Amino acid sequence: MDWLLTIMGCSTFLLAGKKVWWAWYLGLATQVVWVVYAILTVQYGFLLGVPLYGAVYAWNAYKWTKERFEPTETDI
């Protein structure tokens, strides 16, 4: 499961670096996997990062989605 988390986390950042608007949703999905990982491995310290990272991913998902689908002057 640690490999899955690494791949998902790196993919999120690589896609965000390429300005792919849905990358942040992948980051949000990764947080669910972090919760499962923390509970299964009894490493509850990881649960502290979930709301913090989740807030960053959610905020960026909101901003990037809004920007992506906001009408431009050429659309009007």
PDB file of C-alpha atoms in Angstrom:
ATOM      1  CA  MET A   1       0.000   0.000   0.000  1.00  0.00           C
ATOM      2  CA  ASP A   2       2.950   2.327   0.585  1.00  0.00           C
ATOM      3  CA  TRP A   3       3.862   2.030  -3.107  1.00  0.00           C
ATOM      4  CA  LEU A   4       0.313   2.961  -4.073  1.00  0.00           C
ATOM      5  CA  LEU A   5       0.461   6.052  -1.872  1.00  0.00           C
ATOM      6  CA  THR A   6       3.793   7.071  -3.351  1.00  0.00           C
ATOM      7  CA  ILE A   7       2.550   6.654  -6.908  1.00  0.00           C
ATOM      8  CA  MET A   8      -0.687   8.533  -6.201  1.00  0.00           C
ATOM      9  CA  GLY A   9       1.106  11.380  -4.421  1.00  0.00           C
ATOM     10  CA  CYS A  10       3.754  11.811  -7.109  1.00  0.00           C
ATOM     11  CA  SER A  11       1.135  11.604  -9.839  1.00  0.00           C
ATOM     12  CA  THR A  12      -0.837  14.380  -8.176  1.00  0.00           C
ATOM     13  CA  PHE A  13       2.137  16.716  -8.125  1.00  0.00           C
ATOM     14  CA  LEU A  14       3.283  15.818 -11.641  1.00  0.00           C
ATOM     15  CA  LEU A  15      -0.182  16.453 -13.053  1.00  0.00           C
ATOM     16  CA  ALA A  16      -0.563  19.684 -11.077  1.00  0.00           C
ATOM     17  CA  GLY A  17       2.787  20.807 -12.451  1.00  0.00           C
ATOM     18  CA  LYS A  18       1.379  20.270 -15.925  1.00  0.00           C
ATOM     19  CA  LYS A  19      -1.648  22.380 -14.909  1.00  0.00           C
ATOM     20  CA  VAL A  20      -4.113  19.503 -15.167  1.00  0.00           C
ATOM     21  CA  TRP A  21      -7.149  20.847 -13.314  1.00  0.00           C
ATOM     22  CA  TRP A  22      -8.368  17.478 -11.988  1.00  0.00           C
ATOM     23  CA  ALA A  23      -5.028  16.596 -10.395  1.00  0.00           C
ATOM     24  CA  TRP A  24      -6.234  17.973  -7.073  1.00  0.00           C
ATOM     25  CA  TYR A  25      -9.128  15.514  -7.049  1.00  0.00           C
ATOM     26  CA  LEU A  26      -6.602  12.705  -7.304  1.00  0.00           C
ATOM     27  CA  GLY A  27      -4.905  14.236  -4.258  1.00  0.00           C
ATOM     28  CA  LEU A  28      -8.212  14.216  -2.392  1.00  0.00           C
ATOM     29  CA  ALA A  29      -8.734  10.555  -3.276  1.00  0.00           C
ATOM     30  CA  THR A  30      -5.238   9.818  -2.000  1.00  0.00           C
ATOM     31  CA  GLN A  31      -6.258  11.103   1.423  1.00  0.00           C
ATOM     32  CA  VAL A  32      -8.816   8.307   1.702  1.00  0.00           C
ATOM     33  CA  VAL A  33      -6.037   5.803   1.053  1.00  0.00           C
ATOM     34  CA  TRP A  34      -3.908   7.527   3.719  1.00  0.00           C
ATOM     35  CA  VAL A  35      -6.678   7.005   6.275  1.00  0.00           C
ATOM     36  CA  VAL A  36      -6.881   3.299   5.429  1.00  0.00           C
ATOM     37  CA  TYR A  37      -3.092   2.981   5.538  1.00  0.00           C
ATOM     38  CA  ALA A  38      -2.827   4.759   8.897  1.00  0.00           C
ATOM     39  CA  ILE A  39      -5.478   2.559  10.467  1.00  0.00           C
ATOM     40  CA  LEU A  40      -4.202  -0.741   9.034  1.00  0.00           C
ATOM     41  CA  THR A  41      -0.610  -0.039  10.049  1.00  0.00           C
ATOM     42  CA  VAL A  42      -1.577   1.524  13.386  1.00  0.00           C
ATOM     43  CA  GLN A  43       0.339   4.698  12.496  1.00  0.00           C
ATOM     44  CA  TYR A  44      -2.240   7.203  13.639  1.00  0.00           C
ATOM     45  CA  GLY A  45       0.137  10.130  13.241  1.00  0.00           C
ATOM     46  CA  PHE A  46      -0.603  10.061   9.522  1.00  0.00           C
ATOM     47  CA  LEU A  47      -4.209  10.924  10.321  1.00  0.00           C
ATOM     48  CA  LEU A  48      -3.063  14.412  11.361  1.00  0.00           C
ATOM     49  CA  GLY A  49      -1.944  15.150   7.819  1.00  0.00           C
ATOM     50  CA  VAL A  50      -5.190  14.050   6.176  1.00  0.00           C
ATOM     51  CA  PRO A  51      -7.268  17.148   7.041  1.00  0.00           C
ATOM     52  CA  LEU A  52      -4.306  19.448   6.369  1.00  0.00           C
ATOM     53  CA  TYR A  53      -3.458  18.012   2.965  1.00  0.00           C
ATOM     54  CA  GLY A  54      -7.151  17.513   2.262  1.00  0.00           C
ATOM     55  CA  ALA A  55      -7.818  21.216   2.836  1.00  0.00           C
ATOM     56  CA  VAL A  56      -5.023  22.207   0.441  1.00  0.00           C
ATOM     57  CA  TYR A  57      -6.213  19.759  -2.206  1.00  0.00           C
ATOM     58  CA  ALA A  58      -9.849  20.829  -1.792  1.00  0.00           C
ATOM     59  CA  TRP A  59      -8.995  24.534  -2.018  1.00  0.00           C
ATOM     60  CA  ASN A  60      -6.889  24.045  -5.144  1.00  0.00           C
ATOM     61  CA  ALA A  61      -9.520  21.765  -6.684  1.00  0.00           C
ATOM     62  CA  TYR A  62     -12.123  24.464  -6.138  1.00  0.00           C
ATOM     63  CA  LYS A  63      -9.940  27.243  -7.568  1.00  0.00           C
ATOM     64  CA  TRP A  64      -8.666  25.294 -10.554  1.00  0.00           C
ATOM     65  CA  THR A  65     -12.084  23.872 -11.443  1.00  0.00           C
ATOM     66  CA  LYS A  66     -13.676  27.307 -11.194  1.00  0.00           C
ATOM     67  CA  GLU A  67     -10.944  28.790 -13.390  1.00  0.00           C
ATOM     68  CA  ARG A  68     -11.195  25.916 -15.889  1.00  0.00           C
ATOM     69  CA  PHE A  69     -14.931  26.216 -16.418  1.00  0.00           C
ATOM     70  CA  GLU A  70     -15.362  29.963 -15.968  1.00  0.00           C
ATOM     71  CA  PRO A  71     -16.600  31.576 -19.196  1.00  0.00           C
ATOM     72  CA  THR A  72     -14.104  33.802 -20.922  1.00  0.00           C
ATOM     73  CA  GLU A  73     -14.746  36.861 -23.087  1.00  0.00           C
ATOM     74  CA  THR A  74     -14.514  34.709 -26.203  1.00  0.00           C
ATOM     75  CA  ASP A  75     -17.286  32.454 -24.863  1.00  0.00           C
ATOM     76  CA  ILE A  76     -19.760  35.316 -24.504  1.00  0.00           C
TER      77      ILE A  76
END
